[in-house]
XYZ file of C-alpha atoms in Angstrom:
735
model
C -51.879 -89.364 -8.933
C -53.838 -86.219 -8.133
C -52.199 -82.935 -9.146
C -51.908 -80.669 -6.097
C -50.553 -77.154 -5.637
C -47.399 -78.703 -4.186
C -47.016 -80.980 -7.222
C -47.263 -77.983 -9.534
C -44.681 -76.085 -7.499
C -42.304 -79.057 -7.506
C -42.476 -78.991 -11.301
C -41.357 -75.373 -11.448
C -44.675 -74.061 -12.776
C -46.441 -70.960 -11.477
C -50.103 -71.314 -10.420
C -51.305 -69.182 -13.330
C -49.239 -71.290 -15.746
C -50.948 -74.415 -14.434
C -54.364 -72.828 -14.890
C -53.371 -71.952 -18.443
C -52.511 -75.618 -19.051
C -55.884 -76.749 -17.718
C -57.720 -74.203 -19.844
C -55.762 -75.110 -22.982
C -56.266 -78.854 -22.584
C -59.847 -78.479 -21.403
C -59.042 -80.879 -18.567
C -56.577 -81.560 -15.757
C -53.269 -82.982 -17.008
C -52.003 -86.262 -15.639
C -48.580 -86.442 -13.967
C -46.756 -87.398 -17.180
C -48.347 -84.529 -19.069
C -47.519 -82.151 -16.230
C -43.902 -83.284 -16.416
C -43.825 -82.654 -20.163
C -45.243 -79.165 -19.716
C -42.817 -78.445 -16.876
C -39.716 -79.071 -18.993
C -41.033 -77.578 -22.230
C -42.237 -74.437 -20.428
C -39.057 -74.159 -18.377
C -36.859 -71.148 -18.998
C -34.178 -73.463 -20.346
C -36.399 -74.785 -23.160
C -38.973 -72.041 -23.794
C -36.878 -68.862 -23.338
C -40.063 -67.361 -21.958
C -38.352 -64.370 -20.311
C -35.949 -63.559 -23.151
C -37.640 -64.620 -26.383
C -39.324 -61.266 -26.907
C -36.011 -59.427 -26.692
C -33.933 -61.884 -28.730
C -36.122 -61.269 -31.775
C -34.240 -58.046 -32.452
C -30.928 -59.753 -33.234
C -29.740 -59.560 -36.853
C -29.740 -63.167 -38.061
C -29.140 -62.899 -41.804
C -25.953 -62.117 -43.652
C -23.743 -62.818 -46.621
C -22.516 -66.156 -45.285
C -25.544 -67.397 -43.304
C -27.063 -70.716 -44.378
C -28.871 -71.494 -41.108
C -29.826 -69.003 -38.428
C -31.354 -69.508 -34.961
C -33.996 -72.180 -34.453
C -31.978 -75.284 -35.254
C -29.416 -77.310 -33.329
C -26.636 -74.991 -34.581
C -26.091 -72.035 -36.865
C -24.307 -72.575 -40.180
C -22.200 -70.262 -42.360
C -20.883 -70.791 -45.884
C -17.083 -70.865 -46.196
C -16.905 -71.641 -49.929
C -15.565 -74.703 -51.773
C -18.904 -76.421 -51.160
C -18.276 -76.416 -47.412
C -19.930 -74.798 -44.412
C -19.291 -74.453 -40.693
C -21.859 -75.328 -38.033
C -21.250 -73.829 -34.588
C -23.005 -73.093 -31.330
C -22.377 -72.245 -27.676
C -24.275 -73.786 -24.757
C -24.202 -73.631 -20.963
C -23.977 -76.315 -18.288
C -23.780 -74.014 -15.297
C -25.996 -75.483 -12.597
C -24.890 -79.105 -13.186
C -21.224 -78.057 -13.087
C -21.650 -76.314 -9.731
C -23.350 -79.383 -8.281
C -20.992 -81.998 -9.771
C -18.173 -80.228 -11.636
C -16.611 -83.163 -13.471
C -19.800 -84.667 -14.900
C -21.478 -81.294 -15.309
C -18.667 -79.994 -17.496
C -18.142 -83.304 -19.290
C -21.783 -83.679 -20.307
C -21.829 -80.034 -21.363
C -19.089 -80.867 -23.852
C -20.952 -83.975 -24.976
C -24.163 -82.034 -25.533
C -22.609 -79.295 -27.652
C -20.775 -81.888 -29.762
C -24.090 -83.604 -30.522
C -25.638 -80.270 -31.500
C -22.952 -80.013 -34.170
C -22.830 -83.509 -35.603
C -26.612 -83.827 -35.657
C -26.427 -81.166 -38.406
C -24.212 -83.514 -40.440
C -20.966 -81.761 -39.484
C -17.796 -83.363 -38.191
C -16.665 -81.402 -35.107
C -13.221 -79.873 -35.640
C -12.713 -77.617 -32.601
C -14.113 -76.855 -29.153
C -13.718 -73.831 -26.872
C -14.973 -72.850 -23.449
C -15.714 -69.756 -21.387
C -15.466 -70.354 -17.632
C -16.290 -68.230 -14.609
C -15.410 -69.095 -11.027
C -15.763 -67.387 -7.661
C -13.141 -65.490 -5.702
C -9.780 -67.273 -5.606
C -9.893 -67.360 -1.800
C -13.361 -68.935 -1.717
C -12.923 -72.443 -0.246
C -14.877 -74.090 -3.092
C -13.185 -72.338 -6.031
C -10.141 -74.617 -6.450
C -12.385 -77.683 -6.243
C -14.642 -76.347 -8.988
C -11.758 -75.297 -11.236
C -10.123 -78.687 -10.909
C -13.357 -80.611 -11.509
C -14.577 -78.522 -14.437
C -11.228 -78.541 -16.235
C -10.891 -82.293 -15.679
C -14.414 -82.865 -16.991
C -13.811 -80.852 -20.162
C -10.499 -82.639 -20.728
C -11.880 -86.072 -19.886
C -14.676 -85.862 -22.431
C -13.037 -83.829 -25.207
C -9.758 -85.739 -25.187
C -11.499 -89.122 -25.362
C -13.755 -88.243 -28.270
C -10.896 -86.803 -30.307
C -12.020 -83.215 -30.859
C -9.335 -80.624 -30.028
C -10.077 -78.049 -27.337
C -8.325 -75.073 -28.902
C -9.194 -72.000 -26.865
C -11.261 -70.307 -24.224
C -11.448 -67.691 -21.516
C -11.319 -67.981 -17.722
C -11.844 -65.372 -15.020
C -12.679 -65.096 -11.326
C -15.036 -62.878 -9.349
C -16.878 -63.221 -6.015
C -20.237 -62.958 -7.818
C -19.672 -66.538 -9.059
C -19.073 -67.986 -5.580
C -22.486 -69.659 -5.627
C -22.794 -70.265 -9.370
C -19.843 -71.070 -11.591
C -20.406 -70.671 -15.337
C -19.397 -73.378 -17.792
C -20.094 -72.318 -21.376
C -18.909 -74.625 -24.144
C -18.671 -74.039 -27.887
C -17.989 -76.380 -30.802
C -17.575 -75.852 -34.539
C -17.788 -78.504 -37.241
C -17.358 -78.694 -40.999
C -20.157 -79.968 -43.256
C -20.793 -80.175 -46.975
C -23.312 -77.524 -48.012
C -25.499 -80.080 -49.770
C -25.508 -82.537 -46.827
C -26.935 -80.427 -43.996
C -29.456 -82.216 -41.769
C -32.122 -80.574 -39.636
C -34.366 -81.503 -36.720
C -37.646 -81.617 -38.621
C -40.119 -84.487 -38.711
C -42.234 -85.094 -41.810
C -43.986 -87.808 -43.779
C -46.986 -89.508 -42.170
C -46.132 -93.155 -41.569
C -42.392 -92.597 -41.389
C -40.786 -94.388 -38.431
C -39.291 -92.574 -35.469
C -36.044 -94.223 -34.382
C -34.065 -94.034 -31.151
C -30.285 -94.453 -31.469
C -27.364 -94.378 -29.039
C -27.042 -95.358 -25.393
C -29.816 -96.796 -23.264
C -32.069 -94.578 -21.127
C -31.572 -94.421 -17.367
C -32.847 -92.303 -14.521
C -30.016 -89.734 -14.624
C -30.802 -86.124 -15.441
C -34.550 -86.294 -14.776
C -35.825 -82.714 -14.505
C -32.423 -81.330 -15.477
C -34.040 -78.631 -17.622
C -36.297 -77.602 -14.752
C -33.351 -77.519 -12.347
C -31.434 -75.331 -14.817
C -34.353 -72.889 -14.701
C -34.316 -72.361 -10.951
C -32.185 -70.494 -8.439
C -30.102 -72.255 -5.791
C -30.415 -71.991 -2.074
C -27.382 -72.583 0.076
C -25.581 -75.759 -0.923
C -27.009 -77.282 -4.078
C -25.568 -80.759 -3.616
C -29.096 -82.010 -2.978
C -29.691 -81.563 -6.727
C -26.954 -84.078 -7.610
C -29.414 -86.700 -8.962
C -30.384 -84.266 -11.765
C -26.826 -84.241 -13.173
C -26.292 -86.587 -16.111
C -23.397 -89.019 -16.439
C -21.490 -88.950 -19.723
C -19.629 -91.621 -21.688
C -17.298 -90.059 -24.283
C -16.463 -93.434 -25.806
C -20.151 -94.057 -26.528
C -20.374 -90.553 -27.994
C -17.443 -91.269 -30.307
C -19.280 -94.348 -31.608
C -22.474 -92.328 -31.994
C -20.626 -89.604 -33.890
C -19.079 -92.008 -36.381
C -22.316 -93.978 -36.806
C -24.310 -90.816 -37.507
C -21.758 -89.527 -40.004
C -21.894 -92.896 -41.790
C -25.683 -92.747 -41.827
C -25.561 -89.226 -43.275
C -23.849 -90.582 -46.383
C -27.138 -92.337 -47.227
C -30.521 -90.896 -48.177
C -32.327 -92.549 -45.262
C -32.658 -89.605 -42.868
C -35.683 -87.277 -42.943
C -34.779 -85.404 -39.744
C -32.594 -85.869 -36.699
C -32.390 -84.250 -33.269
C -30.080 -84.586 -30.263
C -31.743 -85.675 -27.032
C -30.350 -82.808 -24.965
C -32.170 -80.847 -22.273
C -35.509 -82.554 -21.510
C -34.335 -85.634 -23.418
C -36.921 -87.575 -25.394
C -39.567 -84.952 -24.629
C -37.852 -81.953 -26.189
C -36.400 -83.854 -29.142
C -39.767 -85.308 -30.183
C -41.755 -82.138 -29.518
C -39.288 -79.876 -31.344
C -39.126 -82.171 -34.379
C -42.904 -82.358 -34.535
C -43.205 -78.588 -34.126
C -40.778 -77.763 -36.934
C -42.568 -80.157 -39.284
C -46.137 -79.351 -38.246
C -46.846 -83.059 -37.730
C -47.701 -85.431 -34.916
C -45.386 -87.977 -33.305
C -46.465 -91.077 -31.412
C -43.940 -92.729 -29.073
C -44.269 -96.235 -27.593
C -42.586 -96.381 -24.197
C -42.354 -100.182 -24.340
C -39.870 -99.918 -27.212
C -37.428 -97.433 -25.660
C -34.082 -99.088 -24.798
C -33.598 -98.891 -21.017
C -30.752 -99.734 -18.678
C -32.865 -99.786 -15.493
C -35.841 -101.927 -14.515
C -39.290 -100.563 -13.782
C -38.911 -97.177 -15.438
C -42.195 -95.306 -15.827
C -43.200 -93.286 -18.922
C -42.604 -90.175 -16.801
C -39.008 -91.198 -16.123
C -38.378 -92.276 -19.714
C -39.699 -89.069 -21.247
C -37.873 -86.757 -18.828
C -34.569 -88.600 -18.521
C -31.539 -86.693 -19.793
C -29.303 -89.718 -20.201
C -26.487 -88.852 -22.561
C -25.319 -89.968 -26.016
C -28.803 -90.398 -27.557
C -30.432 -89.197 -30.780
C -33.961 -89.238 -32.174
C -34.435 -89.679 -35.922
C -37.200 -89.812 -38.477
C -36.225 -92.007 -41.419
C -37.905 -93.039 -44.637
C -40.346 -95.911 -44.227
C -38.793 -99.157 -45.381
C -35.161 -98.440 -44.483
C -35.385 -99.341 -40.821
C -33.334 -102.551 -41.113
C -30.577 -100.808 -43.069
C -30.382 -98.074 -40.420
C -30.175 -100.731 -37.696
C -27.308 -102.429 -39.534
C -25.241 -99.240 -39.405
C -25.746 -98.686 -35.690
C -25.314 -102.375 -34.881
C -21.884 -102.232 -36.539
C -20.972 -99.454 -34.084
C -22.413 -101.452 -31.142
C -25.194 -98.956 -30.427
C -28.872 -99.428 -29.654
C -31.197 -98.592 -32.525
C -34.941 -99.158 -32.247
C -38.138 -97.980 -33.901
C -40.037 -96.387 -31.017
C -42.779 -94.517 -32.837
C -44.181 -93.021 -35.996
C -45.074 -89.724 -37.631
C -48.753 -89.017 -38.259
C -50.928 -86.201 -39.538
C -52.098 -83.926 -36.742
C -49.829 -81.713 -34.655
C -49.990 -83.782 -31.440
C -47.442 -85.573 -29.260
C -48.881 -88.920 -28.141
C -47.270 -91.277 -25.615
C -48.369 -94.911 -25.318
C -47.587 -97.786 -22.968
C -49.016 -101.290 -23.184
C -51.050 -100.259 -26.203
C -52.818 -97.478 -24.270
C -52.425 -93.723 -24.623
C -50.900 -92.334 -21.417
C -50.381 -88.729 -22.580
C -51.598 -86.638 -25.494
C -50.834 -82.933 -25.926
C -51.185 -80.616 -28.933
C -47.625 -79.664 -29.932
C -48.296 -75.899 -30.267
C -49.256 -75.773 -26.567
C -45.724 -76.888 -25.749
C -43.873 -74.668 -28.221
C -45.366 -71.662 -30.007
C -48.073 -71.156 -27.373
C -45.744 -71.499 -24.396
C -45.728 -68.443 -22.128
C -43.795 -65.405 -23.330
C -43.213 -62.769 -20.657
C -42.342 -59.117 -20.916
C -41.108 -58.981 -17.365
C -40.773 -55.672 -15.501
C -37.327 -54.133 -15.679
C -35.776 -51.311 -13.713
C -32.303 -49.853 -13.499
C -31.023 -50.713 -10.021
C -30.889 -47.924 -7.478
C -27.315 -48.916 -6.632
C -26.105 -48.515 -10.226
C -25.311 -44.787 -9.844
C -23.064 -45.451 -6.867
C -21.373 -48.262 -8.761
C -20.661 -46.004 -11.727
C -19.304 -43.187 -9.585
C -15.512 -43.181 -9.629
C -13.403 -40.349 -8.243
C -9.877 -41.037 -9.481
C -8.487 -38.248 -7.334
C -8.902 -40.584 -4.362
C -7.047 -43.404 -6.142
C -3.267 -43.052 -5.670
C -0.918 -43.704 -8.565
C 1.594 -46.505 -7.987
C 4.933 -45.558 -6.537
C 6.524 -48.352 -8.568
C 5.071 -49.150 -11.985
C 7.184 -52.292 -12.352
C 5.517 -53.700 -9.243
C 2.074 -52.685 -10.503
C 2.677 -54.505 -13.788
C 3.875 -57.615 -11.934
C 0.707 -57.565 -9.847
C -1.426 -57.330 -12.987
C 0.442 -60.067 -14.850
C 0.072 -62.400 -11.886
C -3.672 -61.719 -11.506
C -5.553 -64.963 -12.194
C -7.696 -63.058 -14.696
C -4.630 -62.193 -16.812
C -1.954 -64.771 -15.959
C -1.178 -67.637 -18.319
C -3.857 -70.351 -18.356
C -1.366 -73.011 -19.406
C -2.269 -75.022 -16.298
C -5.714 -75.406 -17.850
C -5.063 -75.881 -21.536
C -2.131 -78.237 -21.189
C -4.719 -80.749 -19.888
C -6.603 -80.487 -23.171
C -5.597 -82.308 -26.342
C -5.468 -79.327 -28.698
C -3.491 -81.040 -31.460
C -5.632 -84.104 -32.176
C -6.677 -84.281 -35.876
C -3.414 -82.373 -36.631
C -5.215 -79.270 -37.947
C -4.610 -76.812 -35.097
C -2.428 -74.022 -36.504
C -2.487 -71.588 -33.568
C -2.539 -73.250 -30.165
C -4.280 -71.907 -27.040
C -2.767 -68.736 -25.629
C -3.040 -66.305 -28.543
C -5.949 -63.962 -29.328
C -7.755 -66.642 -31.355
C -7.328 -70.301 -32.101
C -6.756 -71.135 -35.758
C -7.737 -74.497 -37.256
C -6.918 -75.580 -40.813
C -9.776 -76.917 -42.965
C -8.723 -80.184 -44.546
C -8.674 -80.288 -48.333
C -8.531 -76.493 -48.704
C -6.093 -73.605 -48.219
C -8.477 -72.076 -45.667
C -8.579 -71.943 -41.894
C -11.073 -71.006 -39.206
C -10.305 -68.603 -36.380
C -12.373 -69.070 -33.219
C -12.739 -67.148 -29.991
C -14.981 -66.856 -26.918
C -15.095 -63.524 -25.068
C -16.868 -61.437 -22.461
C -15.721 -58.894 -19.897
C -18.238 -59.582 -17.139
C -17.107 -56.610 -15.061
C -17.979 -54.224 -17.873
C -21.405 -55.865 -18.099
C -21.951 -55.415 -14.376
C -21.096 -51.717 -14.539
C -23.068 -51.085 -17.743
C -24.789 -54.083 -19.364
C -25.463 -52.340 -22.688
C -21.869 -51.151 -23.008
C -20.673 -54.578 -21.874
C -22.674 -56.321 -24.592
C -21.273 -54.012 -27.249
C -17.719 -54.418 -25.957
C -17.959 -58.233 -25.883
C -18.891 -58.362 -29.571
C -16.194 -55.834 -30.507
C -13.471 -57.671 -28.598
C -14.380 -61.045 -30.093
C -14.245 -59.572 -33.604
C -10.962 -57.802 -32.805
C -9.446 -61.075 -31.619
C -10.377 -62.791 -34.875
C -9.035 -59.938 -36.977
C -5.788 -59.973 -34.978
C -5.351 -63.551 -36.187
C -5.984 -62.619 -39.813
C -9.626 -63.704 -40.028
C -12.728 -61.975 -41.341
C -15.500 -62.341 -38.714
C -18.463 -64.235 -40.198
C -21.064 -64.735 -37.476
C -21.485 -65.274 -33.761
C -23.179 -67.510 -31.257
C -23.930 -66.382 -27.721
C -24.565 -67.748 -24.260
C -26.437 -65.200 -22.158
C -25.792 -65.895 -18.461
C -27.818 -63.870 -15.940
C -29.543 -64.120 -12.585
C -33.245 -64.362 -11.762
C -35.301 -62.588 -14.483
C -38.203 -62.205 -12.086
C -36.191 -59.490 -10.353
C -36.599 -56.198 -12.287
C -32.946 -55.202 -11.890
C -31.817 -58.490 -13.478
C -34.342 -58.146 -16.280
C -32.933 -54.665 -16.924
C -29.467 -56.180 -17.243
C -30.752 -58.778 -19.698
C -32.527 -56.253 -21.925
C -29.634 -53.808 -21.884
C -27.027 -56.441 -22.726
C -29.121 -57.830 -25.582
C -29.567 -54.324 -26.998
C -25.820 -53.724 -26.737
C -25.024 -56.939 -28.604
C -27.537 -56.001 -31.286
C -26.004 -52.539 -31.751
C -22.498 -53.922 -32.181
C -23.640 -56.685 -34.528
C -25.421 -54.215 -36.788
C -22.490 -51.804 -36.834
C -19.888 -54.484 -37.536
C -22.043 -56.547 -39.905
C -21.900 -59.716 -37.811
C -25.129 -61.789 -37.603
C -26.214 -63.974 -34.665
C -26.821 -67.504 -35.974
C -27.280 -69.540 -32.789
C -27.131 -69.259 -29.045
C -28.393 -70.100 -25.610
C -29.888 -68.297 -22.621
C -28.997 -69.389 -19.091
C -30.979 -67.588 -16.396
C -31.465 -68.087 -12.656
C -27.713 -68.176 -12.031
C -28.311 -66.974 -8.506
C -27.837 -68.287 -4.986
C -29.668 -66.934 -1.939
C -30.487 -63.715 -3.816
C -26.909 -63.109 -5.027
C -26.737 -63.006 -8.817
C -23.721 -63.636 -11.002
C -22.340 -60.679 -12.903
C -24.164 -60.360 -16.232
C -22.116 -62.529 -18.601
C -23.294 -62.432 -22.221
C -20.594 -64.706 -23.634
C -19.812 -64.246 -27.320
C -18.452 -67.097 -29.421
C -17.321 -65.995 -32.863
C -16.001 -67.688 -35.986
C -13.943 -66.041 -38.707
C -12.485 -67.212 -42.013
C -8.853 -67.020 -43.107
C -8.784 -67.480 -46.885
C -5.174 -68.678 -46.841
C -4.184 -70.544 -43.701
C -0.562 -69.527 -44.151
C -1.568 -65.859 -43.757
C -2.475 -66.089 -40.084
C -0.867 -64.086 -37.310
C -0.222 -64.680 -33.631
C 0.036 -62.206 -30.783
C 3.764 -62.612 -30.111
C 6.670 -60.545 -31.394
C 8.778 -62.778 -33.636
C 12.306 -61.381 -33.790
C 14.534 -58.407 -33.023
C 14.624 -55.359 -35.239
C 11.002 -54.807 -36.248
C 8.854 -51.804 -35.470
C 5.978 -51.813 -33.001
C 2.833 -50.058 -34.193
C -0.486 -49.240 -32.579
C -3.869 -49.000 -34.263
C -6.464 -46.870 -32.493
C -6.498 -43.848 -30.222
C -5.518 -43.307 -26.617
C -8.187 -42.345 -24.136
C -9.365 -42.885 -20.581
C -10.065 -46.491 -19.666
C -9.645 -47.156 -15.961
C -13.361 -47.640 -15.221
C -14.013 -51.324 -14.608
C -10.391 -52.156 -15.412
C -8.398 -55.114 -14.183
C -5.910 -52.570 -12.821
C -8.511 -51.036 -10.504
C -9.593 -54.503 -9.428
C -6.154 -56.094 -8.904
C -4.110 -53.161 -7.656
C -6.741 -51.105 -5.814
C -9.437 -53.670 -4.999
C -12.143 -51.614 -6.714
C -14.959 -52.595 -9.068
C -16.354 -49.203 -10.025
C -16.717 -46.640 -12.761
C -18.044 -46.869 -16.283
C -16.563 -49.111 -18.983
C -14.387 -47.467 -21.630
C -16.247 -45.842 -24.489
C -16.609 -47.741 -27.751
C -16.812 -45.899 -31.075
C -18.133 -48.614 -33.372
C -17.145 -46.730 -36.530
C -13.583 -46.455 -35.236
C -13.663 -50.111 -34.215
C -14.661 -51.153 -37.731
C -11.922 -48.983 -39.272
C -9.217 -50.394 -36.979
C -10.276 -53.960 -37.707
C -10.305 -53.334 -41.456
C -6.837 -51.750 -41.435
C -5.392 -54.583 -39.385
C -6.952 -57.253 -41.581
C -5.729 -55.604 -44.770
C -2.224 -55.292 -43.321
C -2.156 -58.996 -42.441
C -3.458 -60.057 -45.843
C -0.836 -57.888 -47.526
C 1.869 -59.729 -45.599
C 2.956 -56.548 -43.792
C 1.987 -57.369 -40.210
C 4.182 -59.924 -38.441
C 2.201 -60.096 -35.194
C -1.007 -58.554 -33.876
C -2.452 -58.447 -30.367
C -5.683 -56.923 -29.118
C -5.333 -54.439 -26.245
C -7.823 -55.531 -23.579
C -7.534 -56.529 -19.894
C -4.634 -54.680 -18.290
C -4.292 -52.146 -21.093
C -1.308 -51.368 -23.290
C 1.367 -52.401 -20.782
C -0.077 -55.888 -20.365
C -0.605 -56.268 -24.131
C 3.051 -55.407 -24.747
C 4.223 -57.768 -21.988
C 2.145 -60.611 -23.431
C 3.471 -59.894 -26.923
C 7.029 -60.294 -25.589
C 6.336 -63.770 -24.179
C 6.671 -65.776 -27.388
C 6.468 -69.511 -26.517
C 9.466 -70.089 -28.791
C 11.525 -67.681 -26.695
C 10.888 -64.236 -25.166
C 11.520 -61.172 -27.317
C 12.067 -57.753 -25.753
C 10.563 -54.398 -26.663
C 11.326 -50.752 -26.135
C 8.338 -48.434 -26.401
C 8.176 -44.658 -26.346
C 5.305 -43.344 -24.284
C 4.295 -40.147 -22.594
C 1.165 -39.995 -20.514
C -0.008 -36.883 -22.335
C -3.314 -35.698 -20.916
C -3.865 -38.981 -19.044
C -2.662 -40.164 -15.688
C 0.345 -42.439 -16.122
C -1.547 -45.444 -14.749
C -4.365 -44.765 -17.222
C -1.952 -44.544 -20.148
C -0.292 -47.812 -19.112
C -3.150 -49.899 -17.721
C -6.319 -48.205 -18.962
C -8.441 -50.333 -21.259
C -9.363 -47.809 -23.963
C -10.963 -49.739 -26.796
C -10.323 -50.328 -30.512
C -6.570 -50.753 -30.137
C -4.299 -53.419 -31.633
C -0.536 -53.704 -31.097
C 1.305 -54.922 -34.196
C 4.873 -55.522 -35.309
C 6.166 -54.976 -38.840
C 9.341 -54.484 -40.831
C 10.571 -50.921 -41.219
C 10.508 -51.284 -45.017
C 6.728 -51.865 -44.885
C 5.893 -48.818 -42.779
C 4.815 -46.532 -45.626
C 2.469 -49.166 -47.047
C 0.986 -49.814 -43.611
C 0.347 -46.111 -43.111
C -1.373 -45.918 -46.489
C -3.645 -48.856 -45.639
C -4.535 -47.332 -42.264
C -5.265 -43.939 -43.788
C -7.527 -45.464 -46.443
C -9.445 -47.384 -43.764
C -9.740 -44.295 -41.566
C -7.860 -45.936 -38.698
C -5.433 -44.013 -36.462
C -1.982 -45.588 -36.606
C 1.405 -44.721 -35.194
C 4.775 -46.304 -34.477
C 5.397 -46.596 -30.737
C 8.636 -48.548 -30.474
C 10.907 -51.319 -31.643
C 11.165 -55.053 -31.028
C 14.371 -56.389 -29.496
C 16.552 -56.788 -26.426
C 16.139 -58.737 -23.222
C 13.748 -56.436 -21.363
C 10.445 -54.605 -21.636
C 10.842 -50.854 -21.479
C 7.849 -48.498 -21.665
C 8.846 -44.846 -21.552
C 10.210 -43.751 -18.206
C 7.698 -45.861 -16.334
C 8.572 -49.523 -16.820
C 11.907 -51.293 -17.222
C 11.731 -55.025 -16.492
C 13.848 -57.989 -17.506
C 11.933 -60.559 -19.523
C 12.608 -63.187 -16.844
C 10.637 -61.098 -14.359
C 7.826 -60.568 -16.888
C 7.648 -64.265 -17.668
C 7.796 -65.413 -14.047
C 4.962 -63.100 -13.020
C 2.717 -64.153 -15.894
C 3.473 -67.851 -16.299
C 3.642 -69.049 -12.703
C 0.610 -67.513 -10.978
C -2.079 -69.998 -11.995
C 0.171 -72.987 -11.393
C 1.015 -71.668 -7.945
C -2.665 -71.098 -7.151
C -3.765 -74.585 -8.170
C -0.637 -76.375 -6.958
C 1.610 -78.369 -9.273
C 0.072 -81.300 -11.095
């Protein structure tokens, strides 16, 4: 087939990129080679618009065993154990076909973890949907949640936490970011690196079909109206096959047979073989006649670009092929030798004994295009940041304002979602969904992991750099509020079309903000994902640099939850009051405004507050701790009252001081944590806070059957609970 300009365009390559391919090869590529270049040079695989900027992230630290560049990052948790974790996106597929898009997103991130040798122990998600009144939103919510539940529940990995919010910017592109963590022995970590000339390359897992062809290219393109026409590029998952693959791989990892192993994720057999060859500096030859297939007449093009699920590519020691096949045969999975490693950094594809494609590996990886795209602060940003509060009336009834906030879908209980997930399977979940962080016990130790996924997309829209900083700070604060020391983070950077200068400005600013917060708080970035072109008909999603973070609790029994436990204790507040209505949920829900600048973040103060809180929890002083975030202090206090074991009231002293009353109640000033403690422990708590340099004061007392905040709010707990717990259920309809 002759390569035409239209063929190049259909493959998502720019004309100058095609000319670069021709010049590098010294000849015209054939269609198969063009397909390989198209997926490997796609934004999804090459990171060509973001790679230059991501290099500034801090990636090393006290606990880091594996940083970016592998299937997952890994941190050392002691006792000879480590945790592998990563976050990925499946945005475009989930908008096109929400159930399968979300389900295969879960399957893909699970494979990223167990291909490192780790048994997955917990999954989380960060979801973004369009306006609640958009006719497609309910359909997407229902499909995505069902897909996550359908896959995760079947494979037996608990879904323990997440974050969900709604905004019109996601009407044409929902975001489905998924995160998984797994536990691995430090001396049994496996990596996706091919080596050893003559070693066999083995295919394991499900058979290859035509689903998902050009999925990576589709994920690197904007949508027009609709998008359903892209349905054939969405993969179909089988969680039961993945469960077999997981157990078979973990059995194989107990041997010394494996040289390297890689998940067949985006771009399938192409990316897995090319990436393994690249990391090892070797060549890989693949024989298309040997690839297990479930459909007749598949061409090498279709085989190499298929993104069929539940598949792995391995390099094993020569001579152990039959023993490897025995393991996978026991688990009723295909396992075939489909190629070999050879000296020379080339990917070679054969069919019928003839070479049908041959490309130097560096052309597909290290020499792929890297762009420093033009960036420019949008002209409309100044108007967006301008907020004249004198034109915003204060509520006549603060009880009603709080009810409106608590029933906002961005704040209301997400029980409708997480009750569909099995969050107790494996019996290690200590803190269930609904608190600041999930907590999962590590078998065979006294330790536990705390996990969270966070991002305030509105902040990032108003100021991407500030939003990036705030996302990291909030994730760390959530972990600390559960009693965990933050160890490292993974990210999923969701943006619009990077070819537009205003979007590229958002990307660069957000990355710089994340970097600043990571350096200040001592939290390295060990893995991540970039998802660009989340845009439909020129309308981009809000910048959403999702942060997934893992922390360690040395003694699982010393964890905290966000809820007040019993009458009689004191309520304390770490941090300082300050203005925080810009970009707040209050402005959005009560006044229908999305304006202003995000609240200021003093990273030194943030670090001090987190340290004081963590020391108080470890000393056994703090009974409960809850981060102040969306909805401000009033919402944080209301949420703290709604203990799942039974509501507990609170009476809080508060004067507005130099702030407007609505700012004092609902402003989202940063670096604040609400705690409860016994009166006898107050002096020790004050001493800890003073040593850490963290502002701390007592603001009230736990107890009663209502929530009272100064002279502004006095609500029975039934009213608080009804507003918060019923909104999402009412929106989706009972199930």
